[in-house]
Structure formats: C-alpha cells, structure tokens
Tab-separated table of N, CA and C in Angstrom:
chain	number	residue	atom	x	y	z
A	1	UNK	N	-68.374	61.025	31.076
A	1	UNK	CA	-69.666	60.892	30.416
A	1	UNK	C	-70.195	62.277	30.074
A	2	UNK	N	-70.582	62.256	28.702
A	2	UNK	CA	-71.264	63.995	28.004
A	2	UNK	C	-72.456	64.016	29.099
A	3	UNK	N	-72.741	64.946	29.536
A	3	UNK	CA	-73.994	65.694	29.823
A	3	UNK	C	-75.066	65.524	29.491
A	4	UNK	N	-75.984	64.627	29.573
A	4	UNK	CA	-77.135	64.602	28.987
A	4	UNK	C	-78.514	65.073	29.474
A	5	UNK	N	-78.491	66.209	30.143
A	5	UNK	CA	-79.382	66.962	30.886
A	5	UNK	C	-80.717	67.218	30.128
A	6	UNK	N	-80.518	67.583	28.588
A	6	UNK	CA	-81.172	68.083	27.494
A	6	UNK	C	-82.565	66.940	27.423
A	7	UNK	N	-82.409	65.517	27.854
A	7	UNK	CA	-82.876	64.675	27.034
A	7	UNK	C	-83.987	64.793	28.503
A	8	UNK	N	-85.307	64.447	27.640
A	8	UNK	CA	-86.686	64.654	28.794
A	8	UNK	C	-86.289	63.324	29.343
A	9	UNK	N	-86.653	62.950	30.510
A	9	UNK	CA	-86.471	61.732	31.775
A	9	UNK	C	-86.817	60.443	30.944
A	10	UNK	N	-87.917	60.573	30.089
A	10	UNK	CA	-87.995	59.108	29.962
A	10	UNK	C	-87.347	58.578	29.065
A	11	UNK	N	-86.364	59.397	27.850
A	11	UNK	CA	-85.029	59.229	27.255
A	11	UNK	C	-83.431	59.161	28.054
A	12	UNK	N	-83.509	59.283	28.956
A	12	UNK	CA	-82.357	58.991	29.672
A	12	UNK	C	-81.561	58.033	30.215
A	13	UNK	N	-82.456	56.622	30.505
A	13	UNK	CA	-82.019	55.457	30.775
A	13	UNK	C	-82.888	54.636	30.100
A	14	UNK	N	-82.525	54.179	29.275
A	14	UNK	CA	-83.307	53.217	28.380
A	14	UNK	C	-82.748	51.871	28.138
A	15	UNK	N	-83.937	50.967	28.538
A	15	UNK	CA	-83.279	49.201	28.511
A	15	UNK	C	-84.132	48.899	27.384
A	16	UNK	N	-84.463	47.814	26.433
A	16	UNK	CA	-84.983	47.044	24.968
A	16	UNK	C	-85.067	45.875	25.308
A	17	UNK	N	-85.711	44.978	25.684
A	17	UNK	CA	-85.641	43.642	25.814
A	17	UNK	C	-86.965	43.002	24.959
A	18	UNK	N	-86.153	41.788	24.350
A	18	UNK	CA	-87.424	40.896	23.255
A	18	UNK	C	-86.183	39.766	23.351
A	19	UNK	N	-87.391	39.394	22.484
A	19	UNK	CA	-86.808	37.663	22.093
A	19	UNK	C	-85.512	37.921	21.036
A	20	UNK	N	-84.461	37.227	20.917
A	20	UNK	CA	-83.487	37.090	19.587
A	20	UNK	C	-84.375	37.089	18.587
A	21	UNK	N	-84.006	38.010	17.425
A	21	UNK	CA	-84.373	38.582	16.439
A	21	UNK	C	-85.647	39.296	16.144
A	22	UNK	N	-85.842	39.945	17.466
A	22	UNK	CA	-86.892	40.669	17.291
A	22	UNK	C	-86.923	42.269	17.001
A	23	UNK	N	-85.839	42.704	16.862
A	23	UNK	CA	-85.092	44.076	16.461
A	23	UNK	C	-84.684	44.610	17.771
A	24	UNK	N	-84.157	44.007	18.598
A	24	UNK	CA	-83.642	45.099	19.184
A	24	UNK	C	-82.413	46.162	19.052
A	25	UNK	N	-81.403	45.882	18.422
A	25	UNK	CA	-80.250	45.981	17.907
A	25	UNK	C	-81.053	47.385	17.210
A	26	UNK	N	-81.470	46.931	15.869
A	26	UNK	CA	-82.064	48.024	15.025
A	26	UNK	C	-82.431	49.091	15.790
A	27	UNK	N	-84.082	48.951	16.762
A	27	UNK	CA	-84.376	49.755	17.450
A	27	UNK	C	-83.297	50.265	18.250
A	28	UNK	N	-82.346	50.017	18.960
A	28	UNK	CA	-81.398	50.608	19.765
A	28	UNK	C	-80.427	51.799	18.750
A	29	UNK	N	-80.457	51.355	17.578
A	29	UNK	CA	-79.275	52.178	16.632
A	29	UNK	C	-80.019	52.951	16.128
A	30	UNK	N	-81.164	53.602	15.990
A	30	UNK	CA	-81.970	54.384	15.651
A	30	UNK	C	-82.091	55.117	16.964
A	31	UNK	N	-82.436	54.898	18.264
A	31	UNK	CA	-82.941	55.358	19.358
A	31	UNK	C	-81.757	56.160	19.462
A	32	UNK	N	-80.243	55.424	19.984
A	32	UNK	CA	-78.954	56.055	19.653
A	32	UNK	C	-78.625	57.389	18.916
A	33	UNK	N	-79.235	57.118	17.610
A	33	UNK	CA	-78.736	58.226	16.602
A	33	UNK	C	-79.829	59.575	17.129
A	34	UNK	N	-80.890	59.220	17.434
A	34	UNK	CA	-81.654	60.484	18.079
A	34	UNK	C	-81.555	61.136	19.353
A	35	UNK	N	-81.186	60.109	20.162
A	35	UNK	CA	-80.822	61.117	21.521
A	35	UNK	C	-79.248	60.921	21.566
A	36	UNK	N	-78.142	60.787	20.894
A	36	UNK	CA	-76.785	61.039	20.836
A	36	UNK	C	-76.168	60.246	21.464
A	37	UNK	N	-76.316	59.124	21.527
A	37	UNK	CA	-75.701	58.532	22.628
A	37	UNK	C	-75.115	57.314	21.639
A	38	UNK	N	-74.087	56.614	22.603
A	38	UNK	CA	-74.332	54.991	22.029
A	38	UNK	C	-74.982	53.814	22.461
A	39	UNK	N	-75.236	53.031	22.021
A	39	UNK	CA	-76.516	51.680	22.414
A	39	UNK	C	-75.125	50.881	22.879
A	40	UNK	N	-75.586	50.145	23.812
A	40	UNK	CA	-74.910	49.284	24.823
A	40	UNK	C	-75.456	47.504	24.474
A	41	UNK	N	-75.162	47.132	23.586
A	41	UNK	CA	-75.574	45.648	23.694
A	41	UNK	C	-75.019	44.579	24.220
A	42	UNK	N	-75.837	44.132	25.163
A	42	UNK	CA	-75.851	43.167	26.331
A	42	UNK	C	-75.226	41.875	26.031
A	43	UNK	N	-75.277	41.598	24.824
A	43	UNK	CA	-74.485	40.231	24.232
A	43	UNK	C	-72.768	40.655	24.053
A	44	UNK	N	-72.538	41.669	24.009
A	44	UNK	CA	-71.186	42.265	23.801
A	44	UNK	C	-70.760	42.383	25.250
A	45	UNK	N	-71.202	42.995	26.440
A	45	UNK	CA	-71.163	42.468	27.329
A	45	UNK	C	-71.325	41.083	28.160
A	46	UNK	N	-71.757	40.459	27.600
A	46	UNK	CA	-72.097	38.639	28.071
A	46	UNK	C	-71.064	37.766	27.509
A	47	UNK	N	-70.682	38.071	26.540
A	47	UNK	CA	-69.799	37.288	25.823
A	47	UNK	C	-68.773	37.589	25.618
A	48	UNK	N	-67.730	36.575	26.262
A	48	UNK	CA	-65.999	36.739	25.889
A	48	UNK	C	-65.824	37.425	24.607
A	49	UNK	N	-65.143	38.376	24.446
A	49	UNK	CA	-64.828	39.448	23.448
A	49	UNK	C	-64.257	38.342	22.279
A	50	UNK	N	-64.633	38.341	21.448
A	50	UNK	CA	-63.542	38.136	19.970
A	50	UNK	C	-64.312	36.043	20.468
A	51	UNK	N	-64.976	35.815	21.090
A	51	UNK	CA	-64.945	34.313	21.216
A	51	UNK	C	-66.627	34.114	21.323
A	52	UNK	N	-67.230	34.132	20.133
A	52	UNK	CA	-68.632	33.639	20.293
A	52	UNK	C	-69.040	32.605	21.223
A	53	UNK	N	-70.030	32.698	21.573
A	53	UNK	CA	-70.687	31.241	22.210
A	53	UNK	C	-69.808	31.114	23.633
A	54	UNK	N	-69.181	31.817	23.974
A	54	UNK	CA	-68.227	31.373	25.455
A	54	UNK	C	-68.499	32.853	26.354
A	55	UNK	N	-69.424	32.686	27.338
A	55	UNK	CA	-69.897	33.638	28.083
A	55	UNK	C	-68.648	33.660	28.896
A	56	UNK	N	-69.076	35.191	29.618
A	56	UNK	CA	-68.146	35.722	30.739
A	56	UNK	C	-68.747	35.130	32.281
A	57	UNK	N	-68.109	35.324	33.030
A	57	UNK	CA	-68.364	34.683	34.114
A	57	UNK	C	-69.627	35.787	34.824
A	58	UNK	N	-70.860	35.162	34.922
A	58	UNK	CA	-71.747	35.863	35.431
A	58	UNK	C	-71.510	37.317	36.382
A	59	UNK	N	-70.743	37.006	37.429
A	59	UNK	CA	-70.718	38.063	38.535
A	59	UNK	C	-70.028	39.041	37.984
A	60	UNK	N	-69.067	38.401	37.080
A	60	UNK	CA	-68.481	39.623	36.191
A	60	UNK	C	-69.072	40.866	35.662
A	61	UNK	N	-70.104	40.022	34.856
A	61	UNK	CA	-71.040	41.062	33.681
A	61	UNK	C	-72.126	41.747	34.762
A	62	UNK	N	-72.800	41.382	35.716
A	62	UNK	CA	-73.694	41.841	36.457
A	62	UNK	C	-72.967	43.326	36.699
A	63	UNK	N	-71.442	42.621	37.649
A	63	UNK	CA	-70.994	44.187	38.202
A	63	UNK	C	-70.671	45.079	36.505
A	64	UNK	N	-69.652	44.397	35.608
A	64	UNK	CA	-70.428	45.533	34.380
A	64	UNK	C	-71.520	46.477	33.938
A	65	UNK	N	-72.661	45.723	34.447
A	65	UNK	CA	-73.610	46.072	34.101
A	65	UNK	C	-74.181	47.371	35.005
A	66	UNK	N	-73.864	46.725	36.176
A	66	UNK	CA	-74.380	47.920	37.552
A	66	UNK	C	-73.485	49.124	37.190
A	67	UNK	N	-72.327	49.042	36.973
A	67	UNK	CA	-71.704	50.257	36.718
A	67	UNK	C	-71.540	51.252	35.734
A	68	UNK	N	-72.027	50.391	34.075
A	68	UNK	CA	-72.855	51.651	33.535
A	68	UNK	C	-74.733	52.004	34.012
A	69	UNK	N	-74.754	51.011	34.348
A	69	UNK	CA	-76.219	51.956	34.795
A	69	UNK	C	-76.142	52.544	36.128
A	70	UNK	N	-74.735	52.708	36.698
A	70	UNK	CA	-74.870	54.231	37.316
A	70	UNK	C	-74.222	55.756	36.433
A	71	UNK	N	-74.219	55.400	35.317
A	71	UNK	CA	-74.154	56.761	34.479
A	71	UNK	C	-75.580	57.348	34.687
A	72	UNK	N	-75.337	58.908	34.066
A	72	UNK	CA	-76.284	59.742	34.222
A	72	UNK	C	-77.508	59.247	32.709
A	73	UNK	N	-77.226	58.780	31.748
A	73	UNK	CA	-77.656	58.985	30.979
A	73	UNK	C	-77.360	57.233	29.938
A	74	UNK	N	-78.156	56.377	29.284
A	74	UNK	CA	-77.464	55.230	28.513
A	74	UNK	C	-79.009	54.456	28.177
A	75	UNK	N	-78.409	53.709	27.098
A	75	UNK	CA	-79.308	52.576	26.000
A	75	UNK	C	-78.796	51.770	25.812
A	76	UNK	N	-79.629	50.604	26.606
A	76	UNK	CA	-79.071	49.273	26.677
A	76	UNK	C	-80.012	48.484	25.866
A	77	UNK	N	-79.477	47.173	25.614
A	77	UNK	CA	-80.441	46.366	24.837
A	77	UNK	C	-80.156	44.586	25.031
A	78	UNK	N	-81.260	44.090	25.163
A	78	UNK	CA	-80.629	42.472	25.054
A	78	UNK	C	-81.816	41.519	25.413
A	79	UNK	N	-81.372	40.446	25.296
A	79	UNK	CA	-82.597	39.020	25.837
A	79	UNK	C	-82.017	38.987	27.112
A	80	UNK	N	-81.599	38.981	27.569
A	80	UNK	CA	-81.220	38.844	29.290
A	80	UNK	C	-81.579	39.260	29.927
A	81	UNK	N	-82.873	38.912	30.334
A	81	UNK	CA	-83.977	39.487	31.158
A	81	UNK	C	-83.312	39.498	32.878
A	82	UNK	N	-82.271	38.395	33.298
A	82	UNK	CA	-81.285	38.830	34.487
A	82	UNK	C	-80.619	39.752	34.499
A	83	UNK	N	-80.441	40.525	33.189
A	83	UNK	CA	-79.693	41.761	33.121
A	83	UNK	C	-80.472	42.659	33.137
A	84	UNK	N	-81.400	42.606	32.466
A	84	UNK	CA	-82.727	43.430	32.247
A	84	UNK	C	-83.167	43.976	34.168
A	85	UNK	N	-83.022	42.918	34.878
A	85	UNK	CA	-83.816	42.988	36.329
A	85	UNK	C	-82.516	44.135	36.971
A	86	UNK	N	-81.363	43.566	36.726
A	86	UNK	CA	-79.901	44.677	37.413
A	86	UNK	C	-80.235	46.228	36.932
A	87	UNK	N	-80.740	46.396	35.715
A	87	UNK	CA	-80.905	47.555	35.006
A	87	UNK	C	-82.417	48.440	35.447
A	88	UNK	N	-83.354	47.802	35.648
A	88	UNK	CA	-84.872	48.315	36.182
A	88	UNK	C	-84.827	49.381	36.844
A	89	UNK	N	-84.276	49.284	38.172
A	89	UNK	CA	-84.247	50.487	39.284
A	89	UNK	C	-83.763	51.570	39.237
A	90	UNK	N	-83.067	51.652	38.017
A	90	UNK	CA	-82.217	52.946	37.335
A	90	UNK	C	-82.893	53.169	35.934
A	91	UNK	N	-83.869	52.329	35.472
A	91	UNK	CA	-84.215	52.668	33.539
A	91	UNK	C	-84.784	53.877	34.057
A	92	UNK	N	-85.396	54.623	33.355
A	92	UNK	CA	-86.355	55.358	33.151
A	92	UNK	C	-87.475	54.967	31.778
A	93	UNK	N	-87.211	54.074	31.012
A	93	UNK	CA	-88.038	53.704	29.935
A	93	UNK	C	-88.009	52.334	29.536
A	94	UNK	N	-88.783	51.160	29.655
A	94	UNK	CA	-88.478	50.030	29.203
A	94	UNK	C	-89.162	49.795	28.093
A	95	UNK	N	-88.617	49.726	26.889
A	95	UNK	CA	-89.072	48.684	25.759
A	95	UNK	C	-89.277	47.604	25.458
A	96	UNK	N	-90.175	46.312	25.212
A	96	UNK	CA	-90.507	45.331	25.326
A	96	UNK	C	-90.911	45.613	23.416
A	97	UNK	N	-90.203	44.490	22.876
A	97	UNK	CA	-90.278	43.955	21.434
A	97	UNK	C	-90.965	42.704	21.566
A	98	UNK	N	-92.405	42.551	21.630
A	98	UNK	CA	-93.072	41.568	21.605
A	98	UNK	C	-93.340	40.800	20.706
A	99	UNK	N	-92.908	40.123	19.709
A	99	UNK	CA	-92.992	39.981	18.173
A	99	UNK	C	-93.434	38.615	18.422
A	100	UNK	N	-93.960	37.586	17.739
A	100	UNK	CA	-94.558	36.090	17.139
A	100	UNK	C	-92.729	35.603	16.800
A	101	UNK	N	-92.972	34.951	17.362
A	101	UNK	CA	-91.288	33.812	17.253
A	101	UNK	C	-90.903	33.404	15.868
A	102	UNK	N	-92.063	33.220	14.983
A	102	UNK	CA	-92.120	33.374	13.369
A	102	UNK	C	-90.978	34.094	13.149
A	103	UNK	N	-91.700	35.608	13.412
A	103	UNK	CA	-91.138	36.818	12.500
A	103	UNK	C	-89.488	36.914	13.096
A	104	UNK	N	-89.400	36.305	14.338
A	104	UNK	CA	-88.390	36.424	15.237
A	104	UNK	C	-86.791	35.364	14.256
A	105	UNK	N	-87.535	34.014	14.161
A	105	UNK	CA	-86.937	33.054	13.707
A	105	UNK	C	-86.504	33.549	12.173
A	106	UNK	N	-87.367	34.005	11.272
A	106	UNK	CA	-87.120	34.602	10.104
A	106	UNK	C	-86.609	35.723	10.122
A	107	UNK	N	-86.332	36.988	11.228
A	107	UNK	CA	-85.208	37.798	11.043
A	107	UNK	C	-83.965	37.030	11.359
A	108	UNK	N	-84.209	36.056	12.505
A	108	UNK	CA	-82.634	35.342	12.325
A	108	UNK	C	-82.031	34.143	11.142
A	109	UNK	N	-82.569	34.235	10.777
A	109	UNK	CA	-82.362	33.716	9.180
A	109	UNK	C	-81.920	34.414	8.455
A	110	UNK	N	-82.546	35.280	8.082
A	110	UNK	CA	-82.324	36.467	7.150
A	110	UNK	C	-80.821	36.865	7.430
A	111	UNK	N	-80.593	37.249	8.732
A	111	UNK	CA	-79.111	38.088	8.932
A	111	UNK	C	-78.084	36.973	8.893
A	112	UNK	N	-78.272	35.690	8.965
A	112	UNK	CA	-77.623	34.662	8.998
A	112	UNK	C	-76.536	34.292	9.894
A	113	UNK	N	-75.665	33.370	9.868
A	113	UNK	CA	-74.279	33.189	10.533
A	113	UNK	C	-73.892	34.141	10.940
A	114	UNK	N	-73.554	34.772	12.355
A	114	UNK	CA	-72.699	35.809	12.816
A	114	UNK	C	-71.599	35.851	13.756
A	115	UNK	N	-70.689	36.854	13.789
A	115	UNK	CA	-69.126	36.371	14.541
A	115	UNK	C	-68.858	35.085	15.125
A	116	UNK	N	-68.081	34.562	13.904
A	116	UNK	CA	-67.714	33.280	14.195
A	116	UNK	C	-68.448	31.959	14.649
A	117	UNK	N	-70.068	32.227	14.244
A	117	UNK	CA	-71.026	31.143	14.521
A	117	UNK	C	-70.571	29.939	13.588
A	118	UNK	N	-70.763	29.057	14.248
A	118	UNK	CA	-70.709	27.758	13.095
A	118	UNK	C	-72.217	27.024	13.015
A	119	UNK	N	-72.150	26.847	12.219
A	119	UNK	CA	-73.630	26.288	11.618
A	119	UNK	C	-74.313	25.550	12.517
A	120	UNK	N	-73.767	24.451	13.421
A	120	UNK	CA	-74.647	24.041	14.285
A	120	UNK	C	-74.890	25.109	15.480
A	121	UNK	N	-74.149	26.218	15.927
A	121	UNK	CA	-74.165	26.657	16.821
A	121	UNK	C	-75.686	27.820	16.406
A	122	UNK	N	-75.863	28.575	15.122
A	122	UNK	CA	-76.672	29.073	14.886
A	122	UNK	C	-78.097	28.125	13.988
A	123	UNK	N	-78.320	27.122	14.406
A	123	UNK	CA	-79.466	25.872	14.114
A	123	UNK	C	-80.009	25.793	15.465
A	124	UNK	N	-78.916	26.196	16.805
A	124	UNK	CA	-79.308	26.247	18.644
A	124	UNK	C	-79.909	27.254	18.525
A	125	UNK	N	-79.559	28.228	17.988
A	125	UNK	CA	-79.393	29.814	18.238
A	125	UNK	C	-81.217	29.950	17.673
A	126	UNK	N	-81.731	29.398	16.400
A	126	UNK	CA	-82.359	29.165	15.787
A	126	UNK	C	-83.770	28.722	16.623
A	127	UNK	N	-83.661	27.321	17.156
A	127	UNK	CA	-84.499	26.363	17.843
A	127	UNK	C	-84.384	27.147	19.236
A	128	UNK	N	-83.672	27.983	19.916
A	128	UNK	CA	-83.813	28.926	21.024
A	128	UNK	C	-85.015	29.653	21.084
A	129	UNK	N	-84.508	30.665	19.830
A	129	UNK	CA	-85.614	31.711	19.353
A	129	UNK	C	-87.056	31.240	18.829
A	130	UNK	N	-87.319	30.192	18.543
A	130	UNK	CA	-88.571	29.382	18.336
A	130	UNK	C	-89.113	29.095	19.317
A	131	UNK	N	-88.538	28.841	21.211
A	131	UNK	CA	-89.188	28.157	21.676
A	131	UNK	C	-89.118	29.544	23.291
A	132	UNK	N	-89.248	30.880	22.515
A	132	UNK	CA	-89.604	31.864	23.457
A	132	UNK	C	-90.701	31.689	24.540
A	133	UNK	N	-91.659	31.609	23.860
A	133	UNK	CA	-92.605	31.319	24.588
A	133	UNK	C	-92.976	29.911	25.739
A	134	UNK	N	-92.445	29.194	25.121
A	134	UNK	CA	-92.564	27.698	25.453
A	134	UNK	C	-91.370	27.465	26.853
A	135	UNK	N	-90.585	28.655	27.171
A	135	UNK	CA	-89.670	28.239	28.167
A	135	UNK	C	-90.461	28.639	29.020
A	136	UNK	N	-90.139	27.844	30.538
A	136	UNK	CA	-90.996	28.529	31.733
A	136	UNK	C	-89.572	28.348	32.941
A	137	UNK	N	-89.906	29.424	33.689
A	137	UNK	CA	-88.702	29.266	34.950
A	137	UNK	C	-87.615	30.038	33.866
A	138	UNK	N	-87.540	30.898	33.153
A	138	UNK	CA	-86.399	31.545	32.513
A	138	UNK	C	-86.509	32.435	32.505
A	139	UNK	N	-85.108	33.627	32.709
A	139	UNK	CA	-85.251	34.923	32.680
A	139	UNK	C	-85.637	35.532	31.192
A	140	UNK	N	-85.279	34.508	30.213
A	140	UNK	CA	-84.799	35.107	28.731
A	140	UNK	C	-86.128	34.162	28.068
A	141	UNK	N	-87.603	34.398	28.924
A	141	UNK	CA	-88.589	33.935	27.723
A	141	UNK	C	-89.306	34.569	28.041
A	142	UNK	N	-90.967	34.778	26.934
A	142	UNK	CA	-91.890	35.428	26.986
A	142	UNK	C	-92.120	35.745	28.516
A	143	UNK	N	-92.272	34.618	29.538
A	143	UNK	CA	-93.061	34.887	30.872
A	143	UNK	C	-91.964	35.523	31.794
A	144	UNK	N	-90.766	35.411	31.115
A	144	UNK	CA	-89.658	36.002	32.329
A	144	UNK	C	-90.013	37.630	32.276
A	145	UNK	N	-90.197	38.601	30.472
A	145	UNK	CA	-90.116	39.541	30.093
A	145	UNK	C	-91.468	39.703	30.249
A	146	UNK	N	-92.743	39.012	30.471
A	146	UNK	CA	-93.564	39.701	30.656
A	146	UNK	C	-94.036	40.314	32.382
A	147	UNK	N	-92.821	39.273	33.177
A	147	UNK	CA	-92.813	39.294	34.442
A	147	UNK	C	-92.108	41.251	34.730
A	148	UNK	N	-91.023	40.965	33.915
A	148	UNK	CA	-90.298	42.287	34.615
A	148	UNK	C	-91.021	43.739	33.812
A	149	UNK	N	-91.371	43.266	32.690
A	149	UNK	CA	-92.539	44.560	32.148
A	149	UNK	C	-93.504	44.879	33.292
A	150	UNK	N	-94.437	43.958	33.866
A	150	UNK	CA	-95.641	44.377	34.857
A	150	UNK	C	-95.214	44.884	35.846
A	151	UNK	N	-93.794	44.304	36.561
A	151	UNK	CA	-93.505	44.607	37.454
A	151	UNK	C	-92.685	46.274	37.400
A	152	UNK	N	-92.378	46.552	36.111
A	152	UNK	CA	-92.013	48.297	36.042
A	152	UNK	C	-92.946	48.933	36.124
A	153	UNK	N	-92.979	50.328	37.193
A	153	UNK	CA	-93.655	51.253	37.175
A	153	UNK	C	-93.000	52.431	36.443
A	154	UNK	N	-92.207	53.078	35.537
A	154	UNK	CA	-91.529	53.382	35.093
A	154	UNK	C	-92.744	53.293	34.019
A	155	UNK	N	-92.192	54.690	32.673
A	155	UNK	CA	-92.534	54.303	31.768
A	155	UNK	C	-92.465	53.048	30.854
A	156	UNK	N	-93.202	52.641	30.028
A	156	UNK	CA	-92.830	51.369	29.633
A	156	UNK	C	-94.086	51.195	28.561
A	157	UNK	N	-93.234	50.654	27.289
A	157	UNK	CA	-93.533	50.667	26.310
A	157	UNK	C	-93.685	49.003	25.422
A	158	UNK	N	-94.976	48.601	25.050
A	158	UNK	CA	-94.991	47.166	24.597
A	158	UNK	C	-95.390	47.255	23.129
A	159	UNK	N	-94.174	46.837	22.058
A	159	UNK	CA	-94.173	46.721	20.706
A	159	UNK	C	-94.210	45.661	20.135
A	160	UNK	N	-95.765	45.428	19.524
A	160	UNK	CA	-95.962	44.015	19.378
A	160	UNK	C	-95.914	43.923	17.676
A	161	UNK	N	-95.411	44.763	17.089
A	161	UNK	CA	-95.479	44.505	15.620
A	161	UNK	C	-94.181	45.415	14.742
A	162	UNK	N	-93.820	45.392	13.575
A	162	UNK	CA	-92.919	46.354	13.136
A	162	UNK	C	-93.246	47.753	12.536
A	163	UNK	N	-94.885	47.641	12.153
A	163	UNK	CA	-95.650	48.691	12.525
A	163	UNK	C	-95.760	49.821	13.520
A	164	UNK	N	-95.969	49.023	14.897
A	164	UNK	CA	-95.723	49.781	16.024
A	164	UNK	C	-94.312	50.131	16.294
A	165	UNK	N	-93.289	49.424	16.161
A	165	UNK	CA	-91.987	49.455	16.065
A	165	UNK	C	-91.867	50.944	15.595
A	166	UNK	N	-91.873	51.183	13.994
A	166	UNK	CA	-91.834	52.367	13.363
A	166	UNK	C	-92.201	53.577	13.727
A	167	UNK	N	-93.339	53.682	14.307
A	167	UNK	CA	-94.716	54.233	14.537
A	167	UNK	C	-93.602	54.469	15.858
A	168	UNK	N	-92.996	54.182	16.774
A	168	UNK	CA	-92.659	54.550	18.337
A	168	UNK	C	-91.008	55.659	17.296
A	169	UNK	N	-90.144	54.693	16.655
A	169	UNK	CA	-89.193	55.699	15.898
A	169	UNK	C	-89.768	57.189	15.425
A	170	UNK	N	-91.002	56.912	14.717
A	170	UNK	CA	-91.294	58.478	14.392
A	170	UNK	C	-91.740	59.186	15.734
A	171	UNK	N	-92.395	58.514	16.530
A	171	UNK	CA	-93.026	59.556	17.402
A	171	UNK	C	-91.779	60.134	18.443
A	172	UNK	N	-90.640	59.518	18.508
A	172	UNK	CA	-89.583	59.750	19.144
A	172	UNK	C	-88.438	61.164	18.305
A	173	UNK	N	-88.519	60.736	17.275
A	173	UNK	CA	-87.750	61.575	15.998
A	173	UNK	C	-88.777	62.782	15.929
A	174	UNK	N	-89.710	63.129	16.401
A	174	UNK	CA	-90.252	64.059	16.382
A	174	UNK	C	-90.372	64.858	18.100
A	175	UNK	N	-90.147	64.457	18.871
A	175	UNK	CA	-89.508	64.973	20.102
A	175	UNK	C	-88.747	65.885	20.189
C-alpha cells in the first residue's frame, strides 16, 4: 500500500453510504481522483464476481472488508450499512448521501440495466430504492444509516441534495 501520510486525517479512511442511486459511486470517483487513491465499492465486494444478483457468503465479505480497513489509508462506498458498521471504528470521515427516494429512483432509471441485470431483476432493484425509508429493522434503510451516522463521533458529513453534493467536491478540491 502507497504511503498516504500527505492526506490530513479526515481524508484517510473514508466510508459513503446512501440509498441506491443516490451518487455514491460518482461521489467516490471524484473523492478518488483528489486524494489518489482508488474507491472500493462494496457491491463489488458483496457480489459473486462476473454473477449479478448472487451474493458472496456473508462471513466472507465481512472478513474482506476488515482487512482492507486495516490499510493505512482507503474509500469505500455502498448501501450496506452492515458493512458500513465493520468499517466505523477505523473511518476517519463518514459521508451520508441523504437524497428523497424520487431523485434516488430516477438516477436509477436513468443509468438503466446494469451487469447482466434482467429486467425483472432491476423493476426489484427499482421498488427497493423507493421503499428506503419505509424499511424498519434494516441495516440498508434510512433508519439503519441514520442510526450509524449519530452513532459516529468521527467526522461526519450529511448530503442532503446535489447542490450540497457539489458544494462538499469543491470544498475538498480546494484542500
């Protein structure tokens, strides 16, 4: 792992968690290109390589997970707020993409069908991301992510628009 000594503390371990299609991806590949690193997305880890829709066996990805976040330095991103909780005690910065399930549902539209989705599988994928808020007892809904936000003492950052979104890119790109 490069050296990342350079980067001030609260760029050094960075987790992104929101609802599906709320940019995290984006925000992570921008964050990436400014502090040098690469973004780590959590669905690439969760999911059998090359086989959409067919997760890895939980205990698997956890210990994945624990073992890059004992690097010195990384940017992670995802809805898996159970992954999100493995990652906490080591972030140094949490991002929370708070967006209206609207804007959420209509970026996943927009980007459409992806690796090897079949149409009913992204209509789930769809009616998922609509009903963020509305899940209760889940790691991967509004109350799971607003649970592990309060509970960071860590810096921590809540982006409730693409406005603010932008607005956190410049103030970072100017660092």
């Amino acid at each position: 792992m490069e050296n990342r000594s350079h980067l001030p503390d609260p760029l050094r371990r960075i987790v992104i968690m929101g609802n599906g299609g709320a940019g995290k991806t984006w925000l992570a590949k921008r964050l990436a290109v400014r502090i040098g690193m690469e973004a780590v997305h959590l669905d690439d880890v969760y999911w059998q390589p090359g086989r959409y829709g067919i997760a890895r066996d939980k205990s698997v990805v956890i210990q994945e997970v624990k073992k890059r976040a004992d690097d010195d330095a990384w940017l992670m991103e995802g809805v898996y707020g159970w992954l999100v909780d493995v990652l906490l005690p080591r972030a140094t910065q949490l991002i929370w993409i708070d967006l209206c399930e609207e804007e959420c549902v209509a970026n996943i539209r927009a980007r459409g069908i992806q690796g090897g989705e079949s149409e009913e599988s992204f209509e789930g994928l769809v009616r998922w991301v609509s009903e963020y808020r509305a899940r209760k007892n889940n790691w991967n809904s509004f109350d799971g992510h607003l649970k592990l936000y309060n509970g960071f003492s860590g810096v921590k950052v809540r982006l409730k628009s693409r406005d603010e979104i932008a607005a956190y890119v410049w103030d970072i790109s100017r660092t």
